[in-house]
Amino acid sequence: MEQKKIYLDDLEIPRQWYNILADLPAPMNPPLHPATGKPVGPDDLAAIFPMPLIEQEVTPERWVPIPDEVLEKYLLWRPSPLCRARNFEKVLNAPVKIYYKNEGVSPPGSHKPNTAVAQAYYNKISGTKRLCTETGAGQWGSALSMACNMFGLDCRVFMVKVSYEQKPYRRLMMQTWGSECIPSPSNITNAGRNVLAKNPDSPGSLGIAISEAIEEAVTHPGSKYSLGSVLNHVLLHQTVIGLEAQRQFEKIGVYPDVVIGCAGGGSNFAGISLPYVRDKIHGKQVRIVASEPTSCPTLTKGPFAYDFGDIARTTPLLAMFTLGHDFVPEAIHAGGLRYHGMAPIVSHLLKIGLIEARAFNQIETFDAGVKWARTEGFIPAPETNHAIAAVVEEAKKAREEGKEKVILFNFSGHGIIDLPAYDAFMSGRLEVHDLPQNEIDRALRAIEKHPKPR
Ligand SMILES: *Cc1c(COP(=O)(O)O)cnc(C)c1O
């Protein structure tokens, strides 16, 4: 063990996660119990999460130690490389230096195992035997499957049926790591059976799959539920990305002017940027930009409100930017960015002006992604293309302003399993979706009866 510690220090993997709750200049709105309207307490969450994760959800401690057992798993792919994109810089023809953290080097190919491994570990030491979760396109399900396998937990993943049928590869990854992947709606839960009774051909949705996974967890002793984004403890685990980047930059004496990440539920964006938000709170000049799809423009168009995390209204009310819990986004290829809400921490930071948000359409993002693949080699995930589109925009601004700029962005995952989306782009079949005003009106109706955040 001693030897490993030296090795870890040498490799720049941080030994602690960073908790932004300790440094916020203004307090956040607490999550509320939908029935009582009162802040939720630990007991309300104990049926679905193990106590160490509930504690991490609310802890005021600035630094949270990463257990050795988790570090040991991180070592399989961390530290992730911090690379300079010199070839991409050349085609942009702008006075910028572009650096990226490549989270695509993890076994499932995205940043998601940074929290999956931690969640599996804390469940294991709390006596959980099985984790239940939902997955859309399968990125989260595959990350949690690998993590459960590592810690000897069973894993049951409810995968949105249309993706289960259309995208077999991530399902096969889950099965290879030994978990059960079930198309949702299924007939093994009440939630699933209710949907099937009304519509036997239901293609499923993330909302239905969440309801099934939570029901499975609460009705089976030894089972818990696991969420791959949005919540404070998930963002906490992801800060390993930004902390590592800071150490890697320190070695070469570089500090970024702009930090960029794509935002679905907000976890990879928060992972790379929260340590920089801390610097900014303490007076550093750094801009921090979240990038999202125009078809699901939560941060750029949604109201800041209390809303449910799922369509079935099983979660606490969270204060966040939201397009309404009943929002059904267009079937864009960046499946990981099709979420109606946004992490309360990320929402709060936008509200108090510490971060900015931008939206890009599918054509702009794939255009940037293909440019990237043809210069830097790696084929980015469709979600990651949103971050790259924001990099392109920042470079253009730098050229117009004649100002030099150092850009850091999070390469959240590779796109090798998303090649059909590239096919659609290259054969001209991708469409541009902007959110129509009636959808904003619907979002406002969805939240109008909820308590109002500060
Ligand atoms: C899931 C996913 C995202 C979006 O989720 P966040 O919680 O917003 O990070 C982005 N990129 C990739 C590659 C993903 O798998």
Coordinates of C-alpha atoms and ligand atoms in Angstrom, one line a residue:
M1 CA 0.0 0.0 0.0
E2 CA 2.8 2.4 1.0
Q3 CA 4.4 2.0 -2.4
K4 CA 1.2 2.6 -4.2
K5 CA 0.7 5.9 -2.4
I6 CA 4.1 7.2 -3.6
Y7 CA 3.2 6.0 -7.1
L8 CA -0.2 7.9 -6.9
D9 CA 1.4 11.1 -5.7
D10 CA 3.8 10.9 -8.5
L11 CA 1.0 10.5 -11.0
E12 CA -0.8 13.6 -9.8
I13 CA -4.1 11.9 -9.0
P14 CA -5.6 14.1 -6.2
R15 CA -6.2 12.3 -2.9
Q16 CA -9.3 14.4 -2.1
W17 CA -12.4 15.5 -4.0
Y18 CA -13.3 19.2 -3.9
N19 CA -16.6 20.3 -2.4
I20 CA -17.8 23.7 -3.7
L21 CA -20.5 23.9 -1.0
A22 CA -17.7 25.0 1.3
D23 CA -16.9 28.1 -0.8
L24 CA -20.2 29.3 -2.2
P25 CA -20.6 33.1 -1.8
A26 CA -24.4 32.7 -1.5
P27 CA -26.2 29.7 0.0
M28 CA -28.1 27.2 -2.3
N29 CA -31.9 26.5 -2.1
P30 CA -32.3 23.2 -0.3
P31 CA -34.1 20.2 -2.0
L32 CA -37.7 20.0 -0.8
H33 CA -40.0 17.1 0.0
P34 CA -42.9 17.4 -2.5
A35 CA -45.5 16.4 0.1
T36 CA -44.4 18.7 3.0
G37 CA -42.6 21.4 1.2
K38 CA -39.9 21.1 3.9
P39 CA -36.2 20.5 3.1
V40 CA -35.5 16.8 2.7
G41 CA -33.5 15.1 5.5
P42 CA -31.2 12.1 5.4
D43 CA -34.0 9.7 6.4
D44 CA -36.0 10.7 3.3
L45 CA -33.1 9.5 1.1
A46 CA -32.0 6.4 3.2
A47 CA -34.3 4.1 1.3
I48 CA -32.5 4.7 -2.0
F49 CA -28.9 5.8 -1.2
P50 CA -26.4 4.5 1.3
M51 CA -25.5 6.8 4.2
P52 CA -21.9 7.8 3.1
L53 CA -23.4 9.2 -0.2
I54 CA -26.2 11.0 1.7
E55 CA -23.5 12.5 3.9
Q56 CA -21.5 13.6 0.9
E57 CA -24.6 15.2 -0.6
V58 CA -24.8 17.7 2.2
T59 CA -21.3 17.8 3.8
P60 CA -19.9 21.3 4.4
E61 CA -16.3 19.9 4.3
R62 CA -14.2 21.5 1.6
W63 CA -12.0 18.4 1.0
V64 CA -13.4 14.9 1.0
P65 CA -10.8 12.1 1.1
I66 CA -10.8 9.6 -1.8
P67 CA -10.7 6.1 -0.3
D68 CA -7.6 4.0 -1.3
E69 CA -9.9 1.4 -2.7
V70 CA -11.4 4.0 -5.1
L71 CA -7.9 5.4 -6.0
E72 CA -6.8 1.9 -6.8
K73 CA -9.5 1.6 -9.5
Y74 CA -8.9 5.2 -10.7
L75 CA -5.3 4.1 -11.4
L76 CA -6.6 1.9 -14.2
W77 CA -7.1 5.0 -16.4
R78 CA -6.1 8.0 -14.3
P79 CA -4.5 10.5 -14.4
S80 CA -6.3 11.1 -17.7
P81 CA -4.0 12.9 -20.2
L82 CA -4.0 16.7 -20.4
C83 CA -3.1 17.2 -24.1
R84 CA -2.6 20.2 -26.3
A85 CA -4.6 20.2 -29.5
R86 CA -1.9 21.8 -31.8
N87 CA -3.4 20.4 -35.0
F88 CA -6.9 21.6 -34.2
E89 CA -5.4 25.0 -33.3
K90 CA -3.9 25.3 -36.7
V91 CA -7.1 24.8 -38.6
L92 CA -8.9 27.3 -36.4
N93 CA -6.2 29.9 -37.3
A94 CA -6.7 31.9 -34.1
P95 CA -4.3 33.1 -31.4
V96 CA -5.3 30.3 -29.0
K97 CA -3.7 27.4 -27.2
I98 CA -6.2 24.6 -26.7
Y99 CA -5.8 22.0 -24.0
Y100 CA -8.1 19.1 -23.3
K101 CA -8.6 16.5 -20.5
N102 CA -9.3 13.2 -22.3
E103 CA -11.8 11.3 -20.2
G104 CA -12.5 9.0 -23.2
V105 CA -9.6 6.8 -22.0
S106 CA -11.6 5.2 -19.3
P107 CA -12.7 1.6 -20.0
P108 CA -16.4 2.5 -20.8
G109 CA -15.1 5.6 -22.7
S110 CA -16.4 8.5 -20.7
H111 CA -16.0 10.5 -17.4
K112 CA -18.9 8.5 -15.8
P113 CA -16.8 5.8 -14.0
N114 CA -15.2 8.6 -11.9
T115 CA -18.5 8.5 -9.9
A116 CA -19.6 5.0 -10.7
V117 CA -16.6 3.5 -9.0
A118 CA -17.0 5.7 -5.9
Q119 CA -20.7 4.9 -5.7
A120 CA -20.2 1.2 -6.0
Y121 CA -17.5 1.4 -3.3
Y122 CA -19.7 3.3 -0.8
N123 CA -22.6 0.9 -1.4
K124 CA -20.4 -2.1 -0.9
I125 CA -19.1 -0.9 2.4
S126 CA -22.7 -0.1 3.5
G127 CA -23.9 -3.6 2.9
T128 CA -25.7 -3.1 -0.4
K129 CA -25.9 -6.3 -2.5
R130 CA -27.3 -4.9 -5.7
L131 CA -27.6 -1.5 -7.5
C132 CA -30.5 -0.5 -9.7
T133 CA -30.3 2.3 -12.2
E134 CA -31.6 3.6 -15.5
T135 CA -29.8 4.4 -18.7
G136 CA -30.7 6.1 -21.9
A137 CA -28.2 5.5 -24.6
G138 CA -26.2 3.3 -22.2
Q139 CA -23.2 5.4 -21.1
W140 CA -24.2 5.5 -17.5
G141 CA -25.4 1.9 -17.4
S142 CA -22.1 0.6 -18.8
A143 CA -20.0 2.7 -16.3
L144 CA -22.0 1.4 -13.3
S145 CA -21.9 -2.1 -14.6
M146 CA -18.1 -2.1 -14.7
A147 CA -17.9 -0.5 -11.2
C148 CA -20.4 -3.0 -9.7
N149 CA -18.4 -5.8 -11.2
M150 CA -15.2 -4.4 -9.6
F151 CA -16.7 -4.4 -6.1
G152 CA -18.7 -7.6 -6.3
L153 CA -22.2 -6.0 -6.5
D154 CA -25.0 -7.2 -8.7
C155 CA -26.3 -4.6 -11.0
R156 CA -29.7 -4.2 -12.8
V157 CA -30.0 -1.5 -15.5
F158 CA -33.3 -0.4 -16.9
M159 CA -32.5 0.8 -20.4
V160 CA -35.0 2.8 -22.5
K161 CA -36.5 0.3 -24.8
V162 CA -35.9 2.1 -28.1
S163 CA -32.2 2.4 -27.3
Y164 CA -32.0 -1.2 -26.1
E165 CA -33.3 -2.3 -29.5
Q166 CA -31.4 0.3 -31.6
K167 CA -28.1 0.4 -29.8
P168 CA -27.0 -3.1 -28.9
Y169 CA -23.3 -2.2 -28.2
R170 CA -23.6 -0.6 -24.8
R171 CA -26.1 -3.2 -23.7
L172 CA -23.5 -5.8 -24.6
M173 CA -20.8 -3.9 -22.6
M174 CA -23.1 -4.0 -19.6
Q175 CA -23.7 -7.7 -20.1
T176 CA -20.0 -8.3 -20.6
W177 CA -19.3 -6.7 -17.2
G178 CA -21.9 -9.0 -15.7
S179 CA -25.0 -6.9 -15.2
E180 CA -28.6 -7.4 -16.1
C181 CA -29.9 -5.0 -18.7
I182 CA -33.7 -4.9 -19.0
P183 CA -35.6 -3.0 -21.7
S184 CA -37.9 -0.4 -20.0
P185 CA -40.9 -0.4 -19.7
S186 CA -40.7 -3.9 -18.4
N187 CA -43.2 -6.2 -16.8
I188 CA -41.2 -6.7 -13.6
T189 CA -42.2 -3.4 -11.9
N190 CA -45.6 -1.8 -11.2
A191 CA -44.4 1.3 -12.9
G192 CA -43.5 -0.6 -16.1
R193 CA -46.6 -2.8 -16.1
N194 CA -48.8 0.4 -15.8
V195 CA -47.2 1.9 -18.8
L196 CA -47.5 -1.4 -20.8
A197 CA -51.1 -1.8 -19.9
K198 CA -51.9 1.5 -21.5
N199 CA -49.4 1.2 -24.4
P200 CA -47.9 -2.2 -25.0
D201 CA -45.6 -0.7 -27.7
S202 CA -44.2 2.1 -25.6
P203 CA -40.7 3.0 -26.7
G204 CA -39.9 3.9 -23.1
S205 CA -38.4 7.1 -21.7
L206 CA -35.7 8.0 -19.1
G207 CA -38.6 9.1 -16.8
I208 CA -40.2 5.7 -16.9
A209 CA -36.8 3.9 -16.5
I210 CA -36.0 6.0 -13.4
S211 CA -39.4 5.1 -11.9
E212 CA -38.7 1.4 -12.5
A213 CA -35.2 1.5 -11.1
I214 CA -36.3 3.4 -7.9
E215 CA -39.2 0.9 -7.4
E216 CA -36.8 -2.0 -7.8
A217 CA -34.5 -0.5 -5.2
V218 CA -37.1 0.3 -2.6
T219 CA -39.0 -3.0 -2.9
H220 CA -35.9 -5.3 -2.6
P221 CA -33.9 -5.4 0.6
G222 CA -30.2 -5.1 -0.1
S223 CA -30.9 -3.1 -3.3
K224 CA -30.1 0.6 -3.7
Y225 CA -30.5 3.1 -6.5
S226 CA -27.8 5.0 -8.2
L227 CA -27.8 8.2 -10.3
G228 CA -25.1 9.2 -12.7
S229 CA -25.3 13.0 -12.7
V230 CA -27.1 16.0 -11.2
L231 CA -26.7 15.3 -7.5
N232 CA -24.0 17.0 -5.4
H233 CA -22.2 13.8 -4.5
V234 CA -21.9 12.9 -8.2
L235 CA -20.4 16.3 -9.0
L236 CA -18.1 16.0 -6.0
H237 CA -16.6 12.7 -7.4
Q238 CA -16.1 14.3 -10.8
T239 CA -13.9 17.1 -9.4
V240 CA -11.0 14.6 -9.8
I241 CA -10.9 15.8 -13.4
G242 CA -10.4 19.5 -12.7
L243 CA -8.0 19.0 -9.7
E244 CA -5.9 16.7 -11.9
A245 CA -5.9 19.3 -14.7
Q246 CA -4.7 22.0 -12.2
R247 CA -1.7 19.9 -11.1
Q248 CA -0.9 19.0 -14.7
F249 CA -1.0 22.7 -15.7
E250 CA 1.1 23.7 -12.7
K251 CA 3.9 21.5 -14.0
I252 CA 4.1 23.4 -17.3
G253 CA 3.3 26.8 -15.8
V254 CA 0.0 27.4 -17.7
Y255 CA -3.3 28.7 -16.4
P256 CA -6.4 28.7 -18.6
D257 CA -8.4 31.9 -19.6
V258 CA -11.5 29.9 -20.4
V259 CA -12.7 26.5 -19.1
I260 CA -15.4 24.7 -21.1
G261 CA -17.5 21.6 -20.7
C262 CA -20.7 20.2 -22.2
A263 CA -23.7 20.0 -19.9
G264 CA -26.5 17.4 -19.7
G265 CA -27.1 16.9 -16.0
G266 CA -23.9 18.9 -15.4
S267 CA -21.5 16.4 -14.0
N268 CA -18.5 16.4 -16.4
F269 CA -18.8 20.2 -16.8
A270 CA -18.7 20.6 -13.0
G271 CA -16.0 18.0 -12.8
I272 CA -13.5 20.0 -14.8
S273 CA -14.7 23.5 -13.7
L274 CA -15.5 23.5 -10.0
P275 CA -11.9 23.8 -8.9
Y276 CA -11.6 26.8 -11.3
V277 CA -14.8 28.3 -9.9
R278 CA -13.1 28.1 -6.5
D279 CA -10.1 30.1 -7.9
K280 CA -12.6 32.6 -9.4
I281 CA -14.4 33.1 -6.1
H282 CA -10.9 33.9 -4.7
G283 CA -10.2 36.6 -7.3
K284 CA -8.7 34.7 -10.3
Q285 CA -9.6 35.9 -13.8
V286 CA -11.1 32.9 -15.5
R287 CA -14.2 32.4 -17.6
I288 CA -16.2 29.2 -17.3
V289 CA -18.6 28.1 -20.0
A290 CA -21.2 25.3 -20.1
S291 CA -22.3 24.2 -23.6
E292 CA -25.7 22.6 -24.3
P293 CA -27.9 21.6 -27.3
T294 CA -30.3 24.2 -28.8
S295 CA -32.9 21.4 -28.7
C296 CA -32.6 21.0 -24.9
P297 CA -31.5 24.5 -23.8
T298 CA -31.9 24.1 -20.1
L299 CA -29.4 26.8 -19.0
T300 CA -29.9 29.2 -21.8
K301 CA -33.7 29.2 -22.0
G302 CA -35.2 27.4 -19.0
P303 CA -36.6 29.2 -15.9
F304 CA -34.8 28.8 -12.6
A305 CA -37.4 27.0 -10.5
Y306 CA -38.2 24.1 -8.1
D307 CA -38.9 21.0 -10.2
F308 CA -38.9 17.3 -10.1
G309 CA -35.9 15.3 -11.4
D310 CA -38.1 12.8 -13.2
I311 CA -41.4 12.7 -15.1
A312 CA -43.0 10.4 -12.5
R313 CA -42.4 13.0 -9.8
T314 CA -40.7 10.5 -7.4
T315 CA -37.6 12.7 -6.6
P316 CA -37.4 15.7 -4.2
L317 CA -38.0 19.1 -5.7
L318 CA -34.7 20.6 -6.8
A319 CA -34.0 24.3 -7.4
M320 CA -32.5 24.3 -10.9
F321 CA -32.8 25.6 -14.4
T322 CA -35.4 23.3 -16.0
L323 CA -37.5 22.8 -19.1
G324 CA -40.2 21.1 -17.0
H325 CA -40.2 17.5 -15.7
D326 CA -42.7 16.6 -18.5
F327 CA -40.3 17.8 -21.3
V328 CA -39.6 15.4 -24.1
P329 CA -36.6 16.6 -26.1
E330 CA -36.1 15.9 -29.8
A331 CA -34.3 12.6 -30.4
I332 CA -30.9 14.3 -31.0
H333 CA -27.8 12.1 -31.1
A334 CA -26.2 13.6 -28.0
G335 CA -28.4 11.3 -25.8
G336 CA -26.5 12.3 -22.7
L337 CA -27.6 15.9 -23.1
R338 CA -31.3 15.2 -23.3
Y339 CA -32.2 16.0 -19.7
H340 CA -34.9 18.5 -18.7
G341 CA -33.1 19.7 -15.6
M342 CA -29.6 20.7 -14.5
A343 CA -27.5 20.0 -11.4
P344 CA -28.6 22.4 -8.6
I345 CA -24.9 23.4 -8.1
V346 CA -24.4 24.3 -11.8
S347 CA -27.8 26.1 -11.8
H348 CA -26.8 28.1 -8.7
L349 CA -23.4 29.1 -10.2
L350 CA -25.1 30.4 -13.3
K351 CA -27.7 32.2 -11.3
I352 CA -25.0 34.1 -9.3
G353 CA -23.0 34.8 -12.4
L354 CA -19.9 32.7 -11.8
I355 CA -20.4 30.7 -15.0
E356 CA -21.8 31.3 -18.5
A357 CA -23.9 29.1 -20.8
R358 CA -24.1 28.7 -24.6
A359 CA -26.2 26.5 -26.9
F360 CA -25.3 24.9 -30.2
N361 CA -27.3 22.9 -32.7
Q362 CA -26.4 19.4 -34.1
I363 CA -24.9 20.6 -37.3
E364 CA -22.6 23.0 -35.6
T365 CA -21.5 20.4 -33.1
F366 CA -20.9 17.6 -35.5
D367 CA -19.1 20.0 -37.8
A368 CA -16.7 20.8 -34.9
G369 CA -16.5 17.1 -34.0
V370 CA -15.5 16.0 -37.5
K371 CA -13.0 18.8 -37.7
W372 CA -11.6 17.5 -34.4
A373 CA -11.4 13.9 -35.6
R374 CA -9.6 15.0 -38.8
T375 CA -7.0 16.9 -36.8
E376 CA -6.6 15.3 -33.4
G377 CA -7.6 11.8 -34.4
F378 CA -9.9 10.9 -31.5
I379 CA -13.6 10.7 -32.6
P380 CA -15.6 12.6 -29.9
A381 CA -18.9 11.5 -28.4
P382 CA -21.8 13.6 -29.8
E383 CA -22.1 15.2 -26.3
T384 CA -18.4 16.1 -26.3
N385 CA -18.9 17.8 -29.7
H386 CA -20.9 20.5 -27.9
A387 CA -17.8 21.4 -25.9
I388 CA -15.7 21.5 -29.0
A389 CA -18.3 23.8 -30.7
A390 CA -17.9 26.2 -27.8
V391 CA -14.1 26.0 -28.2
V392 CA -14.5 26.9 -31.9
E393 CA -16.6 29.9 -30.9
E394 CA -14.1 31.1 -28.3
A395 CA -11.3 30.8 -30.8
K396 CA -13.2 32.9 -33.3
K397 CA -13.8 35.5 -30.7
A398 CA -10.1 35.6 -29.9
R399 CA -9.2 36.1 -33.5
E400 CA -11.7 38.9 -33.8
E401 CA -10.5 40.6 -30.7
G402 CA -6.8 39.9 -31.6
K403 CA -6.3 38.6 -28.0
E404 CA -4.3 35.5 -27.1
K405 CA -6.2 32.9 -25.1
V406 CA -5.6 29.6 -23.4
I407 CA -8.6 27.3 -23.6
L408 CA -9.2 24.2 -21.5
F409 CA -12.1 21.8 -22.2
N410 CA -13.3 18.5 -21.0
F411 CA -13.2 15.7 -23.7
S412 CA -16.0 13.9 -21.9
G413 CA -15.9 10.7 -24.0
H414 CA -15.1 9.1 -27.3
G415 CA -17.7 8.4 -30.0
I416 CA -16.7 5.0 -31.3
I417 CA -20.1 3.6 -30.3
D418 CA -21.9 6.6 -31.7
L419 CA -20.7 6.2 -35.3
P420 CA -24.3 6.0 -36.7
A421 CA -24.7 9.6 -35.6
Y422 CA -21.6 10.6 -37.6
D423 CA -23.1 8.7 -40.5
A424 CA -26.3 10.7 -40.3
F425 CA -24.2 13.9 -40.2
M426 CA -22.0 13.0 -43.1
S427 CA -24.9 12.0 -45.3
G428 CA -26.8 15.2 -44.6
R429 CA -29.6 13.6 -42.5
L430 CA -29.1 15.7 -39.3
E431 CA -31.7 18.2 -38.5
V432 CA -31.4 21.5 -36.6
H433 CA -33.8 21.9 -33.7
D434 CA -34.5 25.1 -31.8
L435 CA -36.9 25.0 -28.9
P436 CA -40.2 26.7 -29.9
Q437 CA -41.8 29.3 -27.7
N438 CA -44.8 26.9 -26.9
E439 CA -42.3 24.6 -25.3
I440 CA -41.1 27.4 -23.0
D441 CA -44.7 28.1 -22.1
R442 CA -45.2 24.4 -21.3
A443 CA -42.1 24.4 -19.1
L444 CA -43.5 27.5 -17.2
R445 CA -46.8 25.7 -16.7
A446 CA -45.0 22.5 -15.5
I447 CA -43.4 24.4 -12.6
E448 CA -46.0 27.1 -11.9
K449 CA -47.5 25.3 -8.8
H450 CA -44.2 24.5 -7.2
P451 CA -42.6 26.5 -4.4
K452 CA -40.4 29.4 -5.6
P453 CA -36.7 29.4 -5.0
R454 CA -34.9 32.5 -3.8
Ligands
LIG1 C1 -23.4 11.3 -19.9 C2 -22.4 12.0 -20.8 C3 -22.5 13.5 -20.8 C4 -23.5 14.3 -20.1 O1 -23.6 14.1 -18.7 P1 -23.1 15.2 -17.7 O2 -23.6 14.7 -16.4 O3 -23.7 16.5 -18.1 O4 -21.7 15.2 -17.7 C5 -21.5 14.1 -21.6 N1 -20.6 13.5 -22.3 C6 -20.5 12.1 -22.3 C7 -19.5 11.4 -23.1 C8 -21.5 11.4 -21.5 O5 -21.4 10.0 -21.5

